[in-house]
Amino acid sequence: MAATASKKEWKIDWGTFAPLVAAAKAARGAWTTRNPDHGDYFNVGPGHHMPSRCPECGAIGKLTPIEADRDQMSDGEQTEYDAGSWGFAFCGACQSNVFWQV
């Protein structure tokens, strides 16, 4: 049986978190403005968000993931790292080490 959406219009009250939600929304908007080609820039998929293009030189398909040192990470950083939200890579074209974050 297919799920149906509620006909009730819901409103979320973020309370004291409203300024943080607004700041996060603004940050996402700023990132999108700075990265207009993000659809081509990322390999989108669960846990796999590493850029396909080097942010330093623009080469496509030249990034190799670099395993991060988990001993230095907090539990939250490990969770985000495992989910593919950020990481490190080496570019075979420009020979640079790059940090990337979604």
PDB file of C-alpha atoms in Angstrom:
ATOM      1  CA  MET A   1       0.000   0.000   0.000  1.00  0.00           C
ATOM      2  CA  ALA A   2       1.422   3.404  -0.932  1.00  0.00           C
ATOM      3  CA  ALA A   3       1.910   5.985   1.789  1.00  0.00           C
ATOM      4  CA  THR A   4      -0.048   9.204   1.497  1.00  0.00           C
ATOM      5  CA  ALA A   5       0.909  12.630   2.776  1.00  0.00           C
ATOM      6  CA  SER A   6      -1.042  14.234   5.561  1.00  0.00           C
ATOM      7  CA  LYS A   7      -3.539  16.850   4.442  1.00  0.00           C
ATOM      8  CA  LYS A   8      -2.769  18.900   7.518  1.00  0.00           C
ATOM      9  CA  GLU A   9      -0.377  21.797   6.987  1.00  0.00           C
ATOM     10  CA  TRP A  10       2.387  21.511   9.580  1.00  0.00           C
ATOM     11  CA  LYS A  11       4.460  24.349  10.992  1.00  0.00           C
ATOM     12  CA  ILE A  12       7.731  23.763  12.829  1.00  0.00           C
ATOM     13  CA  ASP A  13       8.548  25.956  15.808  1.00  0.00           C
ATOM     14  CA  TRP A  14      12.325  25.809  16.272  1.00  0.00           C
ATOM     15  CA  GLY A  15      12.096  27.872  19.483  1.00  0.00           C
ATOM     16  CA  THR A  16      15.507  28.916  20.769  1.00  0.00           C
ATOM     17  CA  PHE A  17      17.158  27.034  17.901  1.00  0.00           C
ATOM     18  CA  ALA A  18      15.573  29.298  15.251  1.00  0.00           C
ATOM     19  CA  PRO A  19      18.696  31.505  14.873  1.00  0.00           C
ATOM     20  CA  LEU A  20      20.898  28.416  14.422  1.00  0.00           C
ATOM     21  CA  VAL A  21      18.538  26.966  11.813  1.00  0.00           C
ATOM     22  CA  ALA A  22      18.534  30.300   9.950  1.00  0.00           C
ATOM     23  CA  ALA A  23      22.350  30.440  10.088  1.00  0.00           C
ATOM     24  CA  ALA A  24      22.636  26.887   8.728  1.00  0.00           C
ATOM     25  CA  LYS A  25      20.208  27.700   5.912  1.00  0.00           C
ATOM     26  CA  ALA A  26      22.209  30.837   5.041  1.00  0.00           C
ATOM     27  CA  ALA A  27      25.466  28.832   5.073  1.00  0.00           C
ATOM     28  CA  ARG A  28      23.991  26.233   2.686  1.00  0.00           C
ATOM     29  CA  GLY A  29      22.802  29.036   0.408  1.00  0.00           C
ATOM     30  CA  ALA A  30      26.253  30.668   0.444  1.00  0.00           C
ATOM     31  CA  TRP A  31      27.901  27.317  -0.350  1.00  0.00           C
ATOM     32  CA  THR A  32      25.527  26.773  -3.276  1.00  0.00           C
ATOM     33  CA  THR A  33      26.339  30.245  -4.592  1.00  0.00           C
ATOM     34  CA  ARG A  34      30.099  29.563  -4.339  1.00  0.00           C
ATOM     35  CA  ASN A  35      29.710  26.118  -5.937  1.00  0.00           C
ATOM     36  CA  PRO A  36      27.223  26.505  -8.791  1.00  0.00           C
ATOM     37  CA  ASP A  37      28.370  23.288 -10.443  1.00  0.00           C
ATOM     38  CA  HIS A  38      27.992  21.170  -7.305  1.00  0.00           C
ATOM     39  CA  GLY A  39      25.873  18.690  -9.260  1.00  0.00           C
ATOM     40  CA  ASP A  40      28.917  17.812 -11.359  1.00  0.00           C
ATOM     41  CA  TYR A  41      31.335  18.301  -8.480  1.00  0.00           C
ATOM     42  CA  PHE A  42      30.100  15.540  -6.218  1.00  0.00           C
ATOM     43  CA  ASN A  43      29.433  11.844  -6.606  1.00  0.00           C
ATOM     44  CA  VAL A  44      26.157  11.831  -4.732  1.00  0.00           C
ATOM     45  CA  GLY A  45      25.161   8.722  -2.829  1.00  0.00           C
ATOM     46  CA  PRO A  46      24.781   7.556   0.754  1.00  0.00           C
ATOM     47  CA  GLY A  47      28.164   7.824   2.440  1.00  0.00           C
ATOM     48  CA  HIS A  48      29.886   8.777  -0.815  1.00  0.00           C
ATOM     49  CA  HIS A  49      30.079  12.524  -1.230  1.00  0.00           C
ATOM     50  CA  MET A  50      33.746  13.009  -2.157  1.00  0.00           C
ATOM     51  CA  PRO A  51      34.184  15.529  -4.971  1.00  0.00           C
ATOM     52  CA  SER A  52      34.875  14.123  -8.411  1.00  0.00           C
ATOM     53  CA  ARG A  53      36.646  17.372  -9.373  1.00  0.00           C
ATOM     54  CA  CYS A  54      39.689  18.755  -7.547  1.00  0.00           C
ATOM     55  CA  PRO A  55      38.756  22.044  -5.844  1.00  0.00           C
ATOM     56  CA  GLU A  56      42.334  23.283  -6.346  1.00  0.00           C
ATOM     57  CA  CYS A  57      42.970  22.660 -10.065  1.00  0.00           C
ATOM     58  CA  GLY A  58      39.585  21.489 -11.383  1.00  0.00           C
ATOM     59  CA  ALA A  59      40.829  18.127 -12.694  1.00  0.00           C
ATOM     60  CA  ILE A  60      38.060  15.524 -12.868  1.00  0.00           C
ATOM     61  CA  GLY A  61      38.545  11.960 -11.636  1.00  0.00           C
ATOM     62  CA  LYS A  62      42.035  12.510 -10.207  1.00  0.00           C
ATOM     63  CA  LEU A  63      41.217  12.477  -6.480  1.00  0.00           C
ATOM     64  CA  THR A  64      42.248   9.561  -4.306  1.00  0.00           C
ATOM     65  CA  PRO A  65      40.807   9.366  -0.772  1.00  0.00           C
ATOM     66  CA  ILE A  66      43.254   9.648   2.130  1.00  0.00           C
ATOM     67  CA  GLU A  67      42.255   7.786   5.274  1.00  0.00           C
ATOM     68  CA  ALA A  68      41.948  10.159   8.241  1.00  0.00           C
ATOM     69  CA  ASP A  69      43.405   9.429  11.679  1.00  0.00           C
ATOM     70  CA  ARG A  70      40.381   8.303  13.688  1.00  0.00           C
ATOM     71  CA  ASP A  71      42.299   8.452  16.989  1.00  0.00           C
ATOM     72  CA  GLN A  72      42.203  12.252  16.818  1.00  0.00           C
ATOM     73  CA  MET A  73      38.450  12.481  16.035  1.00  0.00           C
ATOM     74  CA  SER A  74      35.573  13.109  18.400  1.00  0.00           C
ATOM     75  CA  ASP A  75      32.592  10.750  18.236  1.00  0.00           C
ATOM     76  CA  GLY A  76      30.668  13.360  16.216  1.00  0.00           C
ATOM     77  CA  GLU A  77      33.527  13.802  13.749  1.00  0.00           C
ATOM     78  CA  GLN A  78      33.775  10.030  13.309  1.00  0.00           C
ATOM     79  CA  THR A  79      30.040   9.805  12.613  1.00  0.00           C
ATOM     80  CA  GLU A  80      30.212  12.576   9.996  1.00  0.00           C
ATOM     81  CA  TYR A  81      33.377  11.097   8.470  1.00  0.00           C
ATOM     82  CA  ASP A  82      31.814   7.626   8.239  1.00  0.00           C
ATOM     83  CA  ALA A  83      28.703   9.165   6.633  1.00  0.00           C
ATOM     84  CA  GLY A  84      30.900  10.753   3.954  1.00  0.00           C
ATOM     85  CA  SER A  85      30.255  14.354   5.010  1.00  0.00           C
ATOM     86  CA  TRP A  86      33.947  15.309   4.912  1.00  0.00           C
ATOM     87  CA  GLY A  87      37.367  13.873   4.243  1.00  0.00           C
ATOM     88  CA  PHE A  88      40.784  14.277   2.709  1.00  0.00           C
ATOM     89  CA  ALA A  89      42.005  13.427  -0.777  1.00  0.00           C
ATOM     90  CA  PHE A  90      45.146  13.595  -2.908  1.00  0.00           C
ATOM     91  CA  CYS A  91      44.928  15.058  -6.410  1.00  0.00           C
ATOM     92  CA  GLY A  92      46.985  13.159  -8.963  1.00  0.00           C
ATOM     93  CA  ALA A  93      46.911  16.133 -11.340  1.00  0.00           C
ATOM     94  CA  CYS A  94      48.143  19.042  -9.178  1.00  0.00           C
ATOM     95  CA  GLN A  95      49.712  16.886  -6.434  1.00  0.00           C
ATOM     96  CA  SER A  96      47.820  18.717  -3.686  1.00  0.00           C
ATOM     97  CA  ASN A  97      46.202  17.325  -0.553  1.00  0.00           C
ATOM     98  CA  VAL A  98      42.662  18.671  -0.292  1.00  0.00           C
ATOM     99  CA  PHE A  99      40.145  18.784   2.513  1.00  0.00           C
ATOM    100  CA  TRP A 100      36.545  18.497   1.318  1.00  0.00           C
ATOM    101  CA  GLN A 101      33.283  18.917   3.136  1.00  0.00           C
ATOM    102  CA  VAL A 102      29.661  18.696   2.066  1.00  0.00           C
TER     103      VAL A 102
END
